[in-house]
Short mmCIF file of C-alpha atoms and ligand atoms in Angstrom, two decimals:
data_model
loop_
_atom_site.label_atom_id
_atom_site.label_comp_id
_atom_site.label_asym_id
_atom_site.label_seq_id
_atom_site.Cartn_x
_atom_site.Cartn_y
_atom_site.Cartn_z
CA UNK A 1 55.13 -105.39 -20.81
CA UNK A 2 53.81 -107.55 -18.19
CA UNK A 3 57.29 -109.45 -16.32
CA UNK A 4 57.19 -112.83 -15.30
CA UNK A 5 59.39 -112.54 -12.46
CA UNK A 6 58.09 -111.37 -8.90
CA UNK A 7 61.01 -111.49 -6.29
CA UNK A 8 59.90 -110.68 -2.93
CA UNK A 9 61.66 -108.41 -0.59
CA UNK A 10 61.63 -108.39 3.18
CA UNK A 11 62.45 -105.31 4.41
CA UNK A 12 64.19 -105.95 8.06
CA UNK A 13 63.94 -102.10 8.79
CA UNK A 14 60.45 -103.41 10.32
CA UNK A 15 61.79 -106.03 11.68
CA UNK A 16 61.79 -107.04 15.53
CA UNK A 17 65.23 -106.51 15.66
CA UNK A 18 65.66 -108.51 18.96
CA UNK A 19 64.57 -111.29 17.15
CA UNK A 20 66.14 -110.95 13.59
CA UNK A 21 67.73 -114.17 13.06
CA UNK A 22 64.19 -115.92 13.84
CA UNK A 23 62.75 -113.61 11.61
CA UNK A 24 64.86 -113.70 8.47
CA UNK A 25 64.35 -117.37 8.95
CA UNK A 26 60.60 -116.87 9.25
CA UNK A 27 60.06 -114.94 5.78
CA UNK A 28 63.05 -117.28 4.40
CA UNK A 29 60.53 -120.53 4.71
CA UNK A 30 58.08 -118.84 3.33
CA UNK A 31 59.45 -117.71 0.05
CA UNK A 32 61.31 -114.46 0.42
CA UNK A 33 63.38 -113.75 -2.38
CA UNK A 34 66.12 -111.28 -1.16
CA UNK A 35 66.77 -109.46 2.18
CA UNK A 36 66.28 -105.77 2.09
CA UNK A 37 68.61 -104.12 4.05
CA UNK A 38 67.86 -100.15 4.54
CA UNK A 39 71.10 -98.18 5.30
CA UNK A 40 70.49 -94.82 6.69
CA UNK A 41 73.00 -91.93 7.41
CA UNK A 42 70.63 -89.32 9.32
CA UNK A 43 71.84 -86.52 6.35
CA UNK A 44 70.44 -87.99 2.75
CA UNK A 45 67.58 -89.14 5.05
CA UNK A 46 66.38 -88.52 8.57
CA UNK A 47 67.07 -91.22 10.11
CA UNK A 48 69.61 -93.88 11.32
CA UNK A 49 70.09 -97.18 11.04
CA UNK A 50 72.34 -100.11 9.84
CA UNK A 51 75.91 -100.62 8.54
CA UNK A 52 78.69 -103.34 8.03
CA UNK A 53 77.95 -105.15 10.79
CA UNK A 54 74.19 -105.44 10.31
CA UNK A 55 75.10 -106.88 6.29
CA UNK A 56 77.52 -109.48 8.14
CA UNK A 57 75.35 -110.63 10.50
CA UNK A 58 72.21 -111.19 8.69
CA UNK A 59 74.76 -113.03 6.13
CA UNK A 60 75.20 -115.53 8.57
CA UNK A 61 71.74 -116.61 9.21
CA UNK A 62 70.71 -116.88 5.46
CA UNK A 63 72.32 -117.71 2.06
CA UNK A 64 69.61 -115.42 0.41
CA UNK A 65 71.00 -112.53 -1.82
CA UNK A 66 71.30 -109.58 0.61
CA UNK A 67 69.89 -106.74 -1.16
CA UNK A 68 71.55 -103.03 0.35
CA UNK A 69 69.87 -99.93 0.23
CA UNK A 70 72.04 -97.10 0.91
CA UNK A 71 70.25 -93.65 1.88
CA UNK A 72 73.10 -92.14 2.46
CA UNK A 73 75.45 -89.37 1.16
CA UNK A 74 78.36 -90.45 -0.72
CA UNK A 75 77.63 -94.05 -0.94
CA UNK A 76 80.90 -95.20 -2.48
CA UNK A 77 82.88 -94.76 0.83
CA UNK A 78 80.91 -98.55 1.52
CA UNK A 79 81.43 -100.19 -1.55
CA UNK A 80 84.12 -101.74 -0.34
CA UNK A 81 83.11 -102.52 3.34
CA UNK A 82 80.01 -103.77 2.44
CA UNK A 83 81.34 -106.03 -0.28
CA UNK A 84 83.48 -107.60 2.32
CA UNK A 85 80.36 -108.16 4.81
CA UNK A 86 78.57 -110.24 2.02
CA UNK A 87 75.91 -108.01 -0.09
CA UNK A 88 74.67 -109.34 -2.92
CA UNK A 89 72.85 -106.07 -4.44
CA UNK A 90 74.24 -102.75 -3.57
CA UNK A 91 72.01 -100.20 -4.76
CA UNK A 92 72.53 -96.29 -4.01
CA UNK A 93 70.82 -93.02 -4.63
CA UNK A 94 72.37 -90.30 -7.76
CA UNK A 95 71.46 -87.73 -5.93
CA UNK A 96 73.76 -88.82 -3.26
CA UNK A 97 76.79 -88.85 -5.39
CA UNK A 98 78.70 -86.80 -8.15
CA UNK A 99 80.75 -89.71 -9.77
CA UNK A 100 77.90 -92.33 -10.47
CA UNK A 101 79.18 -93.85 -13.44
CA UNK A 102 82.34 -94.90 -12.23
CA UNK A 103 80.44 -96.16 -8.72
CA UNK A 104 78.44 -98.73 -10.79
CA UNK A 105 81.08 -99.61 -12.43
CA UNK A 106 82.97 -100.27 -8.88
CA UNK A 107 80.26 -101.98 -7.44
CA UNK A 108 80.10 -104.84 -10.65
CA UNK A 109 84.25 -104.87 -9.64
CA UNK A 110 83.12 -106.11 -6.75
CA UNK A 111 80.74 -108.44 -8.00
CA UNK A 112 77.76 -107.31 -6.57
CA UNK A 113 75.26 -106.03 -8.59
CA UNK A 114 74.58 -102.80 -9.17
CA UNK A 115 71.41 -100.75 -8.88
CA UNK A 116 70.14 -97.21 -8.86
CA UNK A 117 67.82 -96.28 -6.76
CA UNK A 118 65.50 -92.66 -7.41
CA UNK A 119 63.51 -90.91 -4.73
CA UNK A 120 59.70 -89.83 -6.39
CA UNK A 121 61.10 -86.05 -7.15
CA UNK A 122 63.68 -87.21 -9.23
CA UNK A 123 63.75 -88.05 -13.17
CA UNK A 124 64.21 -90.91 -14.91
CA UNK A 125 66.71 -88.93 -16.91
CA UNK A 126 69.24 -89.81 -14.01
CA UNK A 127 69.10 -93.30 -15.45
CA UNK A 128 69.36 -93.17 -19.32
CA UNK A 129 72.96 -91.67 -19.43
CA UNK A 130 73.71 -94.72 -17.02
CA UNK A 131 71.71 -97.44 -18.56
CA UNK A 132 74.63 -100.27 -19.63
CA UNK A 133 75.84 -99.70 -15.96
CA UNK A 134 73.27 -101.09 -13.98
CA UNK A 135 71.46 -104.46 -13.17
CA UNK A 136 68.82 -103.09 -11.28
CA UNK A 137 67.14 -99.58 -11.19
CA UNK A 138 65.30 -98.81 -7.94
CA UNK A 139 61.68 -96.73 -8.03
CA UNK A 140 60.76 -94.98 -4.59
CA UNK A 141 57.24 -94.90 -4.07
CA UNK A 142 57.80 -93.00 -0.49
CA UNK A 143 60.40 -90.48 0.58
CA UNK A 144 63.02 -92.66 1.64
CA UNK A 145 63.71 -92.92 5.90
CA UNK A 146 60.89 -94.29 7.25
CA UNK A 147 58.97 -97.47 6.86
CA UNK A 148 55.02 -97.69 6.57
CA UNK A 149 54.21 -94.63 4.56
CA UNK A 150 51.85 -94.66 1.80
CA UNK A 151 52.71 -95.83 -1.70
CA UNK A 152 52.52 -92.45 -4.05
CA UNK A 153 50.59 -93.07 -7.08
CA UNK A 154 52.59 -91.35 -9.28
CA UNK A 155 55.23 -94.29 -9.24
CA UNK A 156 53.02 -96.52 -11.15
CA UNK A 157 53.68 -94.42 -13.81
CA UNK A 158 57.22 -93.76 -13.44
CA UNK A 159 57.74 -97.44 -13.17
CA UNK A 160 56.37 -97.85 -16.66
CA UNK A 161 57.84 -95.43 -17.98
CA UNK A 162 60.92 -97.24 -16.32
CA UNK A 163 60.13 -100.50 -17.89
CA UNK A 164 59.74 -98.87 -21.45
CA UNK A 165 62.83 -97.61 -20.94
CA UNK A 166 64.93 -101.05 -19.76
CA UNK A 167 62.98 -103.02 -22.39
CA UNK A 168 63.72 -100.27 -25.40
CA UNK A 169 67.36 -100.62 -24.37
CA UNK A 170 67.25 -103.89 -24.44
CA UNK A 171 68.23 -104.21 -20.64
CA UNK A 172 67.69 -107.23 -18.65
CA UNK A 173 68.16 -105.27 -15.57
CA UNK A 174 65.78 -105.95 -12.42
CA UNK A 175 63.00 -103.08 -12.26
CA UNK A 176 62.24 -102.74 -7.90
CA UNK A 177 60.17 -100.38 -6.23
CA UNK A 178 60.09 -99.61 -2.32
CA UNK A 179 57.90 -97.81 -0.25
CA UNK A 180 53.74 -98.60 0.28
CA UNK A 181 53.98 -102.13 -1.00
CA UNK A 182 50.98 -104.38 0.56
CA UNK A 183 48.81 -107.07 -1.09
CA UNK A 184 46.45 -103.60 -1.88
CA UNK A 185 49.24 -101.90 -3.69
CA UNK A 186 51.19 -104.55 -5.50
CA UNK A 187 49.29 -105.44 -8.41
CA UNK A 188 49.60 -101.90 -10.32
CA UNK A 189 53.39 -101.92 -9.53
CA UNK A 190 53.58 -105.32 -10.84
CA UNK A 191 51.26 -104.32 -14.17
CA UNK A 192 53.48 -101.22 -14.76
CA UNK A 193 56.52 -103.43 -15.25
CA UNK A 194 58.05 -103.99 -11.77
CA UNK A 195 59.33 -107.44 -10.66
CA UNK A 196 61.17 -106.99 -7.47
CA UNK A 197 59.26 -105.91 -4.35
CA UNK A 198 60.66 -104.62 -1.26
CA UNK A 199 57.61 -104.65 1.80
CA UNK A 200 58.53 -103.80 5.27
CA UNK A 201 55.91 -102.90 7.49
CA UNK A 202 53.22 -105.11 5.43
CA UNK A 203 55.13 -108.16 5.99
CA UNK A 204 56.47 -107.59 9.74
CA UNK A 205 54.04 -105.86 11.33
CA UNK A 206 51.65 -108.52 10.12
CA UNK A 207 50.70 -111.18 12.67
CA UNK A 208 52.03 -114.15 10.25
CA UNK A 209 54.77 -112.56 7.77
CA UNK A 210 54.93 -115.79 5.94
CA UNK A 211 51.28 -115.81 4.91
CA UNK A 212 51.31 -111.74 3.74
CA UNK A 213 54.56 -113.28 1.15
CA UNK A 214 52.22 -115.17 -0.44
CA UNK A 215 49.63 -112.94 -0.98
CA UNK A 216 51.51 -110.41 -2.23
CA UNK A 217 52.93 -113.22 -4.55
CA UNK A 218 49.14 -114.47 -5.27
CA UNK A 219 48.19 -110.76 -6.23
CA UNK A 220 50.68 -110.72 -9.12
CA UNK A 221 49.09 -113.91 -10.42
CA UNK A 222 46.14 -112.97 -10.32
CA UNK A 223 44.53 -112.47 -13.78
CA UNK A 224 41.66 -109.53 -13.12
CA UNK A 225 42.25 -106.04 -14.25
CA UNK A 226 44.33 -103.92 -11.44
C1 LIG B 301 62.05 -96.54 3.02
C2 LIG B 301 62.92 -97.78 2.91
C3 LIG B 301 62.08 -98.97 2.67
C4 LIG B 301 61.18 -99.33 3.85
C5 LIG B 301 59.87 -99.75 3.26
O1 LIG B 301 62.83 -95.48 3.31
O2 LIG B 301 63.81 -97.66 1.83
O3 LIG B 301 62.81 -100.09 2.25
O4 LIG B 301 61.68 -100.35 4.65
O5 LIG B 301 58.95 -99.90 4.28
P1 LIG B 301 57.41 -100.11 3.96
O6 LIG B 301 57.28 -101.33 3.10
O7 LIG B 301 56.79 -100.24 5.30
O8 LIG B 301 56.94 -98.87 3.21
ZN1 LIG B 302 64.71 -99.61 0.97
#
């Protein structure tokens, strides 16, 4: 089924960091949907970056839902915390955790909402037992740690599959994907079923971020075969 919705994502993990609040503003005017905020713990995933601090002050620039992404091993330590410094969507890996039911379930006690996120190795089986527990269910089309790698092709499946899935439940949760999304990428992940889009290095690391929001927006309107 082909969703309506197409929320766009800013990833600031390609940000200029030096200049965040000018560029949160930046993709802000020009449409962004959420903030994508990668948290990194150098064990789940090679790399460092962002915690508390980070969610509280990019909460200050912009009323847009802040949208967390935790890479990290046991992500329920931050549930809490990160709650507190204003996330909107706190999203975290199963093969992070042991207890992911209940973690879900924590996160909607705090009123955030809460997604599962799966790296490209992992099934979609991790999701089914967990389906009434989430609002939003996470594809990785890259290895999570690093921005600008290239989208795997395999998640176009996997995100339909995905989408059969929430829509057979009966689920109205979001269906994202992360990793390799440019205006040459989009359109398949949108025709599988996806409707949120995180994009880091596409949108910063272009010379005017605003205009690469609305083509990737334009390329899910678009009416021509993918
Ligand atoms: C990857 C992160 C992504 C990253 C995407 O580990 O979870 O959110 O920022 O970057 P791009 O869009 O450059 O692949
Ligand atoms: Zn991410």
């Amino acid at each position: 089924m082909m969703s309506k919705t197409v929320r766009i994502a800013p990833s600031i993990l390609s940000a200029d960091l030096l200049k965040l609040a000018d560029q949160v503003a930046e993709v802000e005017a020009a449409g962004a949907d959420w903030i994508h905020i990668d948290v990194m713990d150098g064990r789940f995933v090679p790399n460092l970056t962002f915690g508390a601090g980070m969610i509280e002050a990019v909460r200050r620039v912009t009323d847009l839902p802040l949208d967390v992404h935790l890479m990290v091993l046991e992500p329920e330590q931050y549930i809490e915390p990160f709650a507190e410094a204003g996330a909107s969507v706190f999203t975290f890996h199963p093969e992070a955790t042991v207890h992911v039911q209940r973690h879900l379930a924590a996160v909607r006690a705090r009123d955030m909402m809460a997604g599962l996120a799966l790296n490209p190795g992992t099934p979609l089986a991790a999701l089914e037992e967990v389906l009434d527990d989430v609002d939003l269910v996470l594809i990785m089309s890259v290895n999570p740690g690093f921005p600008a790698q290239s989208y795997i092709g395999s998640a176009t499946a996997k995100l339909a599959r995905a989408r059969a899935l929430l829509d057979r439940h009966g689920s109205g949760a979001a269906l994202e994907v992360d990793g390799g999304i440019s205006p040459r990428t989009i359109r398949a992940a949108h025709a599988a079923g996806a409707d949120t889009f995180v994009a880091g290095s596409a949108i910063f690391s272009a010379s005017d971020p605003g205009a690469v929001i609305g083509e990737l927006r334009e390329r899910c309107r678009e009416g021509v075969p993918v």
